[in-house]
Structures are given as structure tokens and as C-alpha cells.
Amino acid sequence: MKNIKFNLTKFLFILTFFVFHVSLLSRFNINEFNISNVISSIKYLTSDELEGRLCGEEGNILAQKYILNKFKENSLLPYNLKYLQDFNVFYPKKIEGQPYLTITNKSNNIIKSFEYNRDFKDTFLNFRANNISFSKEDTVSFNSSALAAKTSTGEKVVFISTSMDNFDFRSSFDYNSTFDLYVNVSPKTFEEIKVAYENEYNINCFFPYIAEETTVNNVVGVIKGSNSSLSPLVLTAHFDHLGVDLDGNIYRGALDNASGISFLLELASFLSSLPTPDRDIIFVALNAEEFGLLGSSSFANENKNTLQGAKVINFDMIGSDDGIPITLMTGENEEFKSGLLDSLISYCKNNKIAYLIENKDSSDHASFLNNGIDSVTINDGDVSKIHTKYDTLEYISESAINRAFLVAISQIYNYAYNPLTLLLLENTSLIILGLILFLLFILLLMIDDKNAKKVK
């Protein structure tokens, strides 16, 4: 009986020591989520070298390489045997020439020449046509703030009267938009164009861009779970932005969306250092979001069968909380019941985190929802500087990044990890295990000493 008691205590001591040892090693191997690393990635992605990360251009490829290297550094495996998922897009390629907007008479003599970025500017929305000329001989319609013209050769252009302040705003590019060319003009310029049209002059406009087709990539990596037959957790963010305008202004896109992709990279570093999750966690750095969610559409469409039942958390604009609640963005189809959204709402309520819900298809979650896959975008909702040259690193809030992490990690833990595994990584658990180990060791010494005295 005495030996049984000693052996049982010894067994419990060894078992507790093993659990404590594994937990301690796991705890010390964790790469804590480091906001400084997020800021560092944002700094690089918004640097002059990357020139606004326009999809199809060299800066975008540099961003792609940076993300791929980070995935490999954190031991993410290729998804379906490859890190890069390619797809084709039309992108606005810069060509030789200077932008102009002129009024000419029937002899083609210039009556008036307007100044770029003062009187007119490209919206950047489309360049299926880049050289437009029209007069009263063409089909033209006016309202109080816009005119639409269709030339004899079929090109369609719209001129939009807008204030100078809005010349800083650069639209997303949409090759399939209604018009072939979109032009912003000042109210004064708009009135002069109307007068020129009535006087049967020609209105001529050119921008040195062409819409050219090219192949681009999403970057995809995966942390394999203990049971890959379970529906995966998918974490996404887009890394493209809007490039450089014709005056050389870089649209850096710090909030939109260097912040989201940098947040995703740090999540990859953190989660890859944790014990094996129950299910696969797929990380997707999405391209061509600014071209109409093309990267997420390509990924979701290609993988919709294997992603059925998955949860997708998308990060878009993580880094602004100046009086702004965190936004949980789901799709416009309110009939889709999102268990992920309900869980996020519950967490925010329980932890007194101010939030609001938006039903919009304006970020990459929409591509997954359109394929019947539960998806929500976590977003800080500050649109005051996005798509302008003022969206820079200096306005990124570290407290907003931390808030997003707390909200996101609650769902990642809930969906992808065994609660017992996570419990053993807690500092409190390690302290309790250490105390139990110490008490068992003392008990072993007492039993051994008692047995030794009885033998004497």
C-alpha cells in the first residue's frame, strides 16, 4: 500500500512535470503580437520605393515579395502546393505624354487650355479610352453637375463638376465601369465647357494611361491544423493601393490597406508560434481589391468547394479609433445569417467595445459571402483620408491596432483552437502547475522519508 502511494505520487509528479515543461517551452516560444512590427511593415509598404502598390506595377510586386518572405519566415506552408495564386486584370498603365484638357475651334486652333490638378484631373476610375474629343455633333447630355458625351466613334466620357478639395481623392479603378473615361473638373471649368459646347467648339481631353491586361497574384500560406478535414479558418487582407498620380503624388494607403496587411502578417507570426490549431488556418494576402475585389473573387471562386463551412475574417483599414467605433462589415444581403458576425457582436458587447454594423459589399468579405461562405470584415471605418495623398503612417493609431487584435483573436481562438491548449499557455496556469509540481515534490520527499524511517 505504501509503495502504491509512493508510485502514484511519483507518477503524478512526472506527469505534472511533463505538462509543465511542455507548457513552459510553448509559452516561451510564443511570438507575442507586437504592434511595433505592424507599424514597421506599414512603414515599408507605404515607402517611396513601393510607389503606392498599384496592382500591375513594380511597387505592387515588391509588396508581394515582402509578404511572401514574411509567410516563409513564419513557416507558413504553401496552399495547394503554391504560395502564389495568379489571375488576370486590366490595370491603368502609364504611357508617354502630358495630360490636357483644351477647347478648340473648327480649325483646330486652341481657344482655351486648362491646367491639370487645378482645373481638371483624372478620377482614375477607367481608361478604356484615354483621348476624347466631342462637340455639338456628338451625343451629349447635361445636368447641374455633370455632362456625359458619346463620340461618333463610340467612346463614352463623363465630366464631373467637383470642388478642388476633391481633386485629391483618387477612385478605385474599374475596367468594367459604364463610361470609358471619367474626368473631374472644377465648377468654373465645367461652366466654360458648357459655353464652349453651345458655341460649337470642340472639347478635347487626354490622359497618358492605357488599360492593359496583365497577370497578378494573391499570396497564400497555411498553418496546418491537427484535423485538416475540418472547415478552415481564413484570414485575409488586401495589399494593393492606387499608385502615383500624374503630378508625382504617392497614394501611400497607410490605413487603406497597408494597415490591414501588416496586421495580417503579425497575426501570422503570432499564430505560427502557438501549438497546432484544431483546423487549418489559411492566410490570404489579396491583390486587386481596388480594382473591384478581383483578388478575393478569384480566390473564393477557385476554392469555393473546399471553403464551404469556413469562417473568413477580413482586415481592411485597421488603425484609426479617434472617436470611431470598430466596424463589423457584412454583406448587403441581410438574409444571410452570419454566425461569425453574431459571435463578434457578442464579444464586443461583453467587453464593452463600441461597435457598429455595416451591410456593404465594399470590401473583400463580399466575394466570400457571394459564394455562401461566412465572412466579416473588421474595419475602423475612418474614411476622412483614404484614397488621398494624406493617408500616411503618421495617422495610424496603435490603440486601434490593439483593439482590432483583441476582437479578432477572440474569434480565432474560439474557432480554431482547443480551449485546454490555450489554458495551458496562460501565465496563471503555469503558476498553478508550478505550485502543484512543488507540492508533489514535497509529498514525495515526505513519503520517502517516512518509508525510510519505518525500514530502520
Short mmCIF file of C-alpha atoms in Angstrom, two decimals:
data_model
loop_
_atom_site.label_atom_id
_atom_site.label_comp_id
_atom_site.label_asym_id
_atom_site.label_seq_id
_atom_site.Cartn_x
_atom_site.Cartn_y
_atom_site.Cartn_z
CA MET A 1 0.00 0.00 0.00
CA LYS A 2 2.90 2.33 0.88
CA ASN A 3 4.62 1.59 -2.42
CA ILE A 4 1.38 2.17 -4.28
CA LYS A 5 1.00 5.58 -2.64
CA PHE A 6 4.62 6.47 -3.42
CA ASN A 7 4.39 5.25 -7.02
CA LEU A 8 1.10 7.08 -7.62
CA THR A 9 2.57 10.32 -6.26
CA LYS A 10 5.69 9.76 -8.36
CA PHE A 11 3.53 9.18 -11.46
CA LEU A 12 1.56 12.39 -10.82
CA PHE A 13 4.81 14.28 -10.28
CA ILE A 14 6.27 13.04 -13.58
CA LEU A 15 3.02 13.76 -15.44
CA THR A 16 2.74 17.26 -13.97
CA PHE A 17 6.40 17.92 -14.70
CA PHE A 18 5.89 16.86 -18.33
CA VAL A 19 2.81 19.11 -18.76
CA PHE A 20 4.60 21.99 -17.02
CA HIS A 21 7.71 21.51 -19.17
CA VAL A 22 5.71 21.44 -22.43
CA SER A 23 3.61 24.43 -21.38
CA LEU A 24 6.67 26.39 -20.31
CA LEU A 25 8.51 25.72 -23.56
CA SER A 26 5.40 26.59 -25.60
CA ARG A 27 4.90 29.78 -23.63
CA PHE A 28 8.46 30.95 -24.13
CA ASN A 29 8.35 30.11 -27.85
CA ILE A 30 5.35 32.35 -28.47
CA ASN A 31 5.97 35.38 -30.66
CA GLU A 32 3.78 37.87 -28.86
CA PHE A 33 1.63 40.06 -31.13
CA ASN A 34 3.88 43.11 -31.46
CA ILE A 35 2.30 46.37 -32.59
CA SER A 36 5.75 47.77 -33.35
CA ASN A 37 6.14 45.09 -36.02
CA VAL A 38 2.81 46.14 -37.54
CA ILE A 39 3.99 49.75 -37.68
CA SER A 40 7.30 48.66 -39.22
CA SER A 41 5.53 46.80 -42.02
CA ILE A 42 3.23 49.76 -42.67
CA LYS A 43 6.30 52.00 -42.90
CA TYR A 44 7.87 49.81 -45.59
CA LEU A 45 4.68 49.24 -47.56
CA THR A 46 3.99 52.99 -47.68
CA SER A 47 7.56 53.96 -48.57
CA ASP A 48 8.59 55.83 -51.71
CA GLU A 49 10.11 52.62 -53.06
CA LEU A 50 6.72 50.91 -53.37
CA GLU A 51 5.08 53.92 -55.07
CA GLY A 52 1.56 53.26 -53.81
CA ARG A 53 1.46 49.47 -54.60
CA LEU A 54 -0.72 49.85 -57.70
CA CYS A 55 -1.75 46.42 -58.95
CA GLY A 56 0.21 45.61 -62.10
CA GLU A 57 3.18 47.85 -61.27
CA GLU A 58 6.61 47.18 -59.75
CA GLY A 59 5.69 48.56 -56.31
CA ASN A 60 2.89 46.02 -56.07
CA ILE A 61 5.32 43.21 -56.94
CA LEU A 62 7.72 44.43 -54.23
CA ALA A 63 4.87 44.32 -51.71
CA GLN A 64 4.05 40.79 -52.88
CA LYS A 65 7.69 39.70 -52.36
CA TYR A 66 7.75 41.25 -48.88
CA ILE A 67 4.59 39.38 -47.88
CA LEU A 68 5.82 36.09 -49.34
CA ASN A 69 9.09 36.36 -47.40
CA LYS A 70 7.19 37.05 -44.18
CA PHE A 71 4.98 34.00 -44.76
CA LYS A 72 8.07 31.83 -45.27
CA GLU A 73 9.86 33.33 -42.24
CA ASN A 74 6.89 32.30 -40.12
CA SER A 75 6.89 28.75 -41.55
CA LEU A 76 3.56 29.09 -43.32
CA LEU A 77 3.18 26.31 -45.86
CA PRO A 78 2.08 26.85 -49.47
CA TYR A 79 -1.63 26.42 -50.04
CA ASN A 80 -2.41 23.68 -52.56
CA LEU A 81 1.36 23.37 -53.15
CA LYS A 82 1.87 27.01 -54.14
CA TYR A 83 2.21 30.38 -52.43
CA LEU A 84 1.08 32.46 -55.40
CA GLN A 85 -2.40 32.28 -56.92
CA ASP A 86 -2.42 34.08 -60.25
CA PHE A 87 -5.26 35.79 -62.12
CA ASN A 88 -5.56 38.37 -64.88
CA VAL A 89 -6.60 42.01 -64.57
CA PHE A 90 -6.70 45.15 -66.67
CA TYR A 91 -4.69 47.88 -64.99
CA PRO A 92 -4.05 51.57 -65.80
CA LYS A 93 -0.58 51.60 -67.35
CA LYS A 94 1.24 54.93 -67.52
CA ILE A 95 2.42 55.90 -71.02
CA GLU A 96 4.33 58.82 -72.51
CA GLY A 97 2.63 62.20 -72.78
CA GLN A 98 1.17 65.01 -70.71
CA PRO A 99 -2.49 65.31 -69.68
CA TYR A 100 -4.50 68.03 -71.32
CA LEU A 101 -7.99 69.49 -71.50
CA THR A 102 -8.49 72.02 -74.29
CA ILE A 103 -11.19 73.86 -76.19
CA THR A 104 -10.54 74.23 -79.93
CA ASN A 105 -12.42 75.84 -82.80
CA LYS A 106 -13.35 74.16 -86.07
CA SER A 107 -9.90 74.96 -87.45
CA ASN A 108 -8.41 73.05 -84.52
CA ASN A 109 -6.90 76.19 -83.01
CA ILE A 110 -6.73 76.13 -79.20
CA ILE A 111 -9.16 78.64 -77.66
CA LYS A 112 -8.52 77.60 -74.05
CA SER A 113 -6.11 75.25 -72.33
CA PHE A 114 -6.82 74.11 -68.78
CA GLU A 115 -4.32 73.29 -66.03
CA TYR A 116 -4.03 69.74 -64.69
CA ASN A 117 -4.76 69.37 -60.98
CA ARG A 118 -6.15 72.91 -60.82
CA ASP A 119 -8.91 72.94 -63.45
CA PHE A 120 -9.22 69.22 -64.16
CA LYS A 121 -7.90 65.82 -63.12
CA ASP A 122 -8.49 62.16 -63.95
CA THR A 123 -10.72 60.34 -61.47
CA PHE A 124 -8.65 57.19 -62.14
CA LEU A 125 -11.85 55.16 -62.48
CA ASN A 126 -11.32 53.96 -66.06
CA PHE A 127 -9.12 54.44 -69.12
CA ARG A 128 -10.71 52.18 -71.72
CA ALA A 129 -10.37 55.40 -73.72
CA ASN A 130 -7.70 57.97 -72.96
CA ASN A 131 -8.18 60.51 -75.76
CA ILE A 132 -11.64 62.00 -76.17
CA SER A 133 -12.91 64.80 -78.43
CA PHE A 134 -16.53 65.85 -78.79
CA SER A 135 -18.72 68.74 -79.94
CA LYS A 136 -22.36 69.50 -80.68
CA GLU A 137 -22.23 66.92 -83.46
CA ASP A 138 -21.96 64.18 -80.81
CA THR A 139 -24.47 62.87 -78.31
CA VAL A 140 -24.16 64.97 -75.16
CA SER A 141 -26.35 65.34 -72.09
CA PHE A 142 -26.02 67.78 -69.17
CA ASN A 143 -27.27 68.11 -65.64
CA SER A 144 -26.30 70.62 -62.97
CA SER A 145 -23.00 68.94 -62.07
CA ALA A 146 -22.08 66.55 -64.89
CA LEU A 147 -22.08 66.06 -68.63
CA ALA A 148 -21.95 62.78 -70.49
CA ALA A 149 -20.79 62.56 -74.09
CA LYS A 150 -20.70 59.74 -76.61
CA THR A 151 -18.45 60.38 -79.58
CA SER A 152 -19.10 59.38 -83.18
CA THR A 153 -16.64 56.51 -82.73
CA GLY A 154 -18.48 55.20 -79.68
CA GLU A 155 -16.30 56.31 -76.75
CA LYS A 156 -18.21 57.48 -73.69
CA VAL A 157 -16.87 60.13 -71.29
CA VAL A 158 -18.32 61.85 -68.26
CA PHE A 159 -17.15 65.19 -66.82
CA ILE A 160 -17.99 65.71 -63.16
CA SER A 161 -18.05 69.15 -61.58
CA THR A 162 -16.36 68.97 -58.20
CA SER A 163 -14.51 71.24 -55.79
CA MET A 164 -10.73 71.49 -55.80
CA ASP A 165 -10.65 69.69 -52.43
CA ASN A 166 -11.96 66.56 -54.11
CA PHE A 167 -9.18 66.57 -56.71
CA ASP A 168 -7.08 64.83 -54.05
CA PHE A 169 -9.47 61.87 -54.00
CA ARG A 170 -8.47 59.04 -56.33
CA SER A 171 -11.08 56.46 -57.25
CA SER A 172 -10.62 52.74 -57.37
CA PHE A 173 -10.03 51.50 -60.92
CA ASP A 174 -12.94 49.67 -62.58
CA TYR A 175 -12.30 48.42 -66.09
CA ASN A 176 -15.94 47.36 -66.48
CA SER A 177 -17.48 50.66 -65.41
CA THR A 178 -20.17 52.30 -67.55
CA PHE A 179 -18.05 55.02 -69.12
CA ASP A 180 -14.70 54.70 -70.90
CA LEU A 181 -13.24 57.80 -69.24
CA TYR A 182 -14.13 59.87 -66.18
CA VAL A 183 -12.84 63.41 -65.62
CA ASN A 184 -13.09 65.70 -62.61
CA VAL A 185 -13.36 69.39 -63.43
CA SER A 186 -13.71 72.48 -61.26
CA PRO A 187 -17.12 74.25 -61.28
CA LYS A 188 -15.58 77.12 -63.26
CA THR A 189 -14.13 74.72 -65.85
CA PHE A 190 -17.46 72.92 -66.08
CA GLU A 191 -19.24 76.17 -66.94
CA GLU A 192 -16.61 77.03 -69.55
CA ILE A 193 -17.05 73.61 -71.19
CA LYS A 194 -20.82 74.16 -71.35
CA VAL A 195 -20.34 77.55 -73.04
CA ALA A 196 -17.81 76.07 -75.48
CA TYR A 197 -20.24 73.30 -76.35
CA GLU A 198 -23.03 75.80 -77.04
CA ASN A 199 -20.64 77.79 -79.26
CA GLU A 200 -19.97 74.63 -81.28
CA TYR A 201 -16.34 74.36 -80.22
CA ASN A 202 -14.55 71.02 -79.66
CA ILE A 203 -13.73 69.77 -76.17
CA ASN A 204 -10.60 67.60 -76.12
CA CYS A 205 -9.15 65.59 -73.26
CA PHE A 206 -6.19 63.22 -72.92
CA PHE A 207 -4.59 61.28 -70.07
CA PRO A 208 -1.37 59.26 -70.52
CA TYR A 209 -2.81 55.92 -69.38
CA ILE A 210 -3.97 52.83 -71.20
CA ALA A 211 -5.90 49.89 -69.78
CA GLU A 212 -3.60 46.91 -70.27
CA GLU A 213 -4.11 43.27 -69.30
CA THR A 214 -1.56 41.59 -67.04
CA THR A 215 -1.20 38.66 -64.63
CA VAL A 216 -1.01 39.39 -60.90
CA ASN A 217 -1.04 37.29 -57.73
CA ASN A 218 -2.59 36.72 -54.37
CA VAL A 219 -0.16 35.38 -51.75
CA VAL A 220 -1.46 32.38 -49.79
CA GLY A 221 0.01 30.44 -46.86
CA VAL A 222 -1.38 28.00 -44.33
CA ILE A 223 -0.80 26.78 -40.79
CA LYS A 224 -1.83 23.13 -40.88
CA GLY A 225 -4.23 22.03 -38.17
CA SER A 226 -4.41 18.67 -36.44
CA ASN A 227 -7.52 17.86 -38.48
CA SER A 228 -7.41 19.33 -41.98
CA SER A 229 -10.74 17.72 -42.82
CA LEU A 230 -12.44 20.41 -40.70
CA SER A 231 -13.56 23.58 -42.45
CA PRO A 232 -10.67 26.06 -42.26
CA LEU A 233 -10.38 29.49 -40.75
CA VAL A 234 -9.40 32.03 -43.43
CA LEU A 235 -7.74 35.34 -42.55
CA THR A 236 -7.45 37.92 -45.34
CA ALA A 237 -6.36 41.48 -46.14
CA HIS A 238 -5.59 43.26 -49.40
CA PHE A 239 -2.17 44.81 -50.09
CA ASP A 240 -2.74 46.84 -53.28
CA HIS A 241 -3.42 50.57 -53.46
CA LEU A 242 -3.59 53.41 -56.00
CA GLY A 243 -0.08 54.25 -57.12
CA VAL A 244 1.20 57.70 -58.11
CA ASP A 245 -0.76 60.46 -59.84
CA LEU A 246 0.45 62.46 -62.85
CA ASP A 247 1.86 65.15 -60.56
CA GLY A 248 4.01 62.61 -58.72
CA ASN A 249 1.90 62.43 -55.55
CA ILE A 250 2.16 58.97 -53.96
CA TYR A 251 -1.09 57.50 -52.72
CA ARG A 252 0.50 55.57 -49.89
CA GLY A 253 -2.60 53.90 -48.46
CA ALA A 254 -1.36 53.56 -44.87
CA LEU A 255 -4.80 52.93 -43.41
CA ASP A 256 -6.18 51.52 -46.68
CA ASN A 257 -4.71 48.96 -46.53
CA ALA A 258 -1.08 48.75 -45.51
CA SER A 259 -2.55 48.57 -42.01
CA GLY A 260 -4.69 45.51 -42.68
CA ILE A 261 -2.00 43.51 -44.47
CA SER A 262 0.60 44.43 -41.83
CA PHE A 263 -1.87 43.33 -39.16
CA LEU A 264 -2.30 40.02 -41.01
CA LEU A 265 1.47 39.47 -41.20
CA GLU A 266 1.86 39.96 -37.46
CA LEU A 267 -1.05 37.60 -36.82
CA ALA A 268 0.79 35.01 -38.93
CA SER A 269 3.91 35.47 -36.78
CA PHE A 270 1.91 35.13 -33.56
CA LEU A 271 -0.29 32.19 -34.55
CA SER A 272 2.55 30.22 -36.14
CA SER A 273 4.29 30.19 -32.74
CA LEU A 274 1.28 28.71 -30.92
CA PRO A 275 0.65 24.97 -30.61
CA THR A 276 -1.02 23.28 -33.57
CA PRO A 277 -4.60 24.54 -34.11
CA ASP A 278 -7.52 22.13 -34.45
CA ARG A 279 -8.11 23.13 -38.08
CA ASP A 280 -6.14 24.73 -40.90
CA ILE A 281 -5.66 28.50 -40.74
CA ILE A 282 -5.28 29.98 -44.23
CA PHE A 283 -3.71 33.41 -44.69
CA VAL A 284 -4.53 35.20 -47.94
CA ALA A 285 -2.87 38.48 -48.93
CA LEU A 286 -5.29 39.70 -51.57
CA ASN A 287 -4.46 41.75 -54.63
CA ALA A 288 -6.60 43.98 -56.87
CA GLU A 289 -9.14 44.90 -54.19
CA GLU A 290 -9.00 48.42 -55.56
CA PHE A 291 -9.98 47.07 -58.99
CA GLY A 292 -13.31 45.71 -57.77
CA LEU A 293 -12.44 42.94 -55.26
CA LEU A 294 -10.84 40.93 -58.08
CA GLY A 295 -8.29 39.09 -55.94
CA SER A 296 -10.82 37.86 -53.40
CA SER A 297 -13.28 36.95 -56.15
CA SER A 298 -10.60 34.87 -57.87
CA PHE A 299 -9.59 33.10 -54.66
CA ALA A 300 -13.15 32.49 -53.45
CA ASN A 301 -14.36 31.24 -56.82
CA GLU A 302 -11.39 28.93 -57.28
CA ASN A 303 -11.67 27.42 -53.79
CA LYS A 304 -15.40 27.67 -53.03
CA ASN A 305 -15.90 23.91 -52.70
CA THR A 306 -13.11 23.40 -50.15
CA LEU A 307 -14.08 26.56 -48.25
CA GLN A 308 -17.70 25.60 -47.60
CA GLY A 309 -18.33 25.85 -43.86
CA ALA A 310 -15.26 28.04 -43.36
CA LYS A 311 -15.14 31.30 -41.45
CA VAL A 312 -13.41 34.24 -43.13
CA ILE A 313 -12.19 37.29 -41.22
CA ASN A 314 -11.03 40.13 -43.47
CA PHE A 315 -8.97 43.07 -42.19
CA ASP A 316 -9.40 46.35 -44.05
CA MET A 317 -8.31 49.67 -42.52
CA ILE A 318 -7.01 48.74 -39.06
CA GLY A 319 -5.57 51.78 -37.35
CA SER A 320 -7.98 54.61 -36.59
CA ASP A 321 -10.04 54.92 -33.42
CA ASP A 322 -10.33 58.65 -32.82
CA GLY A 323 -13.89 58.53 -31.54
CA ILE A 324 -14.71 55.85 -34.11
CA PRO A 325 -16.32 52.54 -33.09
CA ILE A 326 -14.92 49.39 -34.61
CA THR A 327 -16.95 48.43 -37.68
CA LEU A 328 -18.18 44.90 -38.35
CA MET A 329 -18.95 44.86 -42.05
CA THR A 330 -21.10 42.16 -43.57
CA GLY A 331 -22.80 41.90 -46.94
CA GLU A 332 -25.76 43.74 -48.40
CA ASN A 333 -27.82 40.53 -48.43
CA GLU A 334 -29.31 40.75 -44.96
CA GLU A 335 -30.95 37.33 -45.36
CA PHE A 336 -27.54 35.68 -44.94
CA LYS A 337 -27.27 34.76 -41.26
CA SER A 338 -23.68 35.08 -40.11
CA GLY A 339 -22.70 33.10 -37.05
CA LEU A 340 -19.33 34.85 -37.18
CA LEU A 341 -20.97 38.28 -37.02
CA ASP A 342 -23.13 37.20 -34.07
CA SER A 343 -20.05 35.97 -32.22
CA LEU A 344 -18.16 39.21 -32.89
CA ILE A 345 -21.11 41.27 -31.66
CA SER A 346 -21.32 39.17 -28.51
CA TYR A 347 -17.62 39.69 -27.77
CA CYS A 348 -17.85 43.45 -28.28
CA LYS A 349 -20.91 43.69 -26.04
CA ASN A 350 -19.38 41.58 -23.28
CA ASN A 351 -16.16 43.57 -23.32
CA LYS A 352 -17.79 46.99 -23.72
CA ILE A 353 -16.13 47.70 -27.08
CA ALA A 354 -18.07 50.25 -29.09
CA TYR A 355 -19.05 48.84 -32.48
CA LEU A 356 -21.31 49.43 -35.42
CA ILE A 357 -22.56 47.12 -38.16
CA GLU A 358 -22.50 47.98 -41.86
CA ASN A 359 -24.20 45.98 -44.58
CA LYS A 360 -21.96 46.75 -47.53
CA ASP A 361 -20.25 44.80 -50.30
CA SER A 362 -17.38 47.29 -50.32
CA SER A 363 -14.58 45.04 -49.08
CA ASP A 364 -13.27 41.54 -49.74
CA HIS A 365 -15.73 39.77 -47.41
CA ALA A 366 -18.34 40.21 -50.17
CA SER A 367 -16.55 37.79 -52.52
CA PHE A 368 -16.79 35.01 -49.95
CA LEU A 369 -20.38 35.79 -48.99
CA ASN A 370 -21.32 35.61 -52.68
CA ASN A 371 -20.07 32.02 -52.59
CA GLY A 372 -22.07 31.16 -49.47
CA ILE A 373 -19.05 31.39 -47.13
CA ASP A 374 -19.48 33.15 -43.77
CA SER A 375 -17.29 36.25 -43.80
CA VAL A 376 -16.97 39.55 -41.94
CA THR A 377 -14.62 42.49 -42.41
CA ILE A 378 -13.16 44.08 -39.28
CA ASN A 379 -12.68 47.73 -40.10
CA ASP A 380 -12.08 51.04 -38.35
CA GLY A 381 -14.36 52.97 -40.67
CA ASP A 382 -12.39 56.23 -40.89
CA VAL A 383 -12.80 57.47 -44.46
CA SER A 384 -11.53 61.02 -43.85
CA LYS A 385 -8.17 60.48 -45.58
CA ILE A 386 -8.45 57.26 -47.58
CA HIS A 387 -7.78 57.41 -51.34
CA THR A 388 -5.90 60.67 -50.86
CA LYS A 389 -2.22 61.54 -50.52
CA TYR A 390 -2.90 62.25 -46.83
CA ASP A 391 -3.42 58.58 -45.88
CA THR A 392 0.01 58.24 -44.29
CA LEU A 393 1.69 56.41 -41.42
CA GLU A 394 1.59 59.38 -39.04
CA TYR A 395 -2.17 59.00 -38.63
CA ILE A 396 -2.09 55.29 -37.69
CA SER A 397 -3.26 54.60 -34.13
CA GLU A 398 -1.57 51.86 -32.10
CA SER A 399 -4.55 51.64 -29.75
CA ALA A 400 -6.80 50.89 -32.75
CA ILE A 401 -4.46 48.07 -33.79
CA ASN A 402 -4.63 46.63 -30.28
CA ARG A 403 -8.43 46.91 -30.24
CA ALA A 404 -8.68 45.02 -33.53
CA PHE A 405 -6.35 42.32 -32.20
CA LEU A 406 -8.48 41.76 -29.11
CA VAL A 407 -11.64 41.44 -31.19
CA ALA A 408 -10.07 39.22 -33.86
CA ILE A 409 -8.14 36.89 -31.58
CA SER A 410 -11.28 36.10 -29.59
CA GLN A 411 -12.81 34.59 -32.72
CA ILE A 412 -9.62 32.90 -33.87
CA TYR A 413 -9.25 31.18 -30.50
CA ASN A 414 -12.92 30.30 -30.41
CA TYR A 415 -12.99 28.70 -33.86
CA ALA A 416 -9.54 27.21 -34.39
CA TYR A 417 -8.04 26.21 -31.03
CA ASN A 418 -8.71 23.74 -28.24
CA PRO A 419 -9.53 25.73 -25.07
CA LEU A 420 -7.38 23.39 -22.93
CA THR A 421 -4.35 24.02 -25.13
CA LEU A 422 -4.78 27.77 -24.73
CA LEU A 423 -5.39 27.42 -21.00
CA LEU A 424 -2.04 25.72 -20.52
CA LEU A 425 -0.30 28.70 -22.16
CA GLU A 426 -1.70 31.17 -19.64
CA ASN A 427 0.72 32.55 -17.06
CA THR A 428 -1.77 31.71 -14.31
CA SER A 429 -1.87 28.07 -15.45
CA LEU A 430 1.91 27.89 -15.39
CA ILE A 431 1.99 29.26 -11.84
CA ILE A 432 -0.64 26.74 -10.69
CA LEU A 433 1.20 23.86 -12.40
CA GLY A 434 4.43 25.01 -10.76
CA LEU A 435 2.81 25.04 -7.33
CA ILE A 436 1.32 21.58 -7.86
CA LEU A 437 4.71 20.30 -9.01
CA PHE A 438 6.35 21.75 -5.93
CA LEU A 439 3.74 20.23 -3.60
CA LEU A 440 4.05 16.82 -5.24
CA PHE A 441 7.81 17.01 -4.88
CA ILE A 442 7.48 17.80 -1.16
CA LEU A 443 4.96 14.96 -0.80
CA LEU A 444 7.38 12.55 -2.48
CA LEU A 445 10.14 13.55 -0.08
CA MET A 446 7.81 13.12 2.91
CA ILE A 447 6.64 9.67 1.79
CA ASP A 448 10.18 8.58 1.02
CA ASP A 449 11.42 9.85 4.39
CA LYS A 450 8.55 8.15 6.22
CA ASN A 451 9.26 4.85 4.44
CA ALA A 452 12.97 5.13 5.25
CA LYS A 453 12.27 5.62 8.96
CA LYS A 454 9.98 2.60 9.06
CA VAL A 455 12.63 0.43 7.45
CA LYS A 456 15.07 1.43 10.22
#
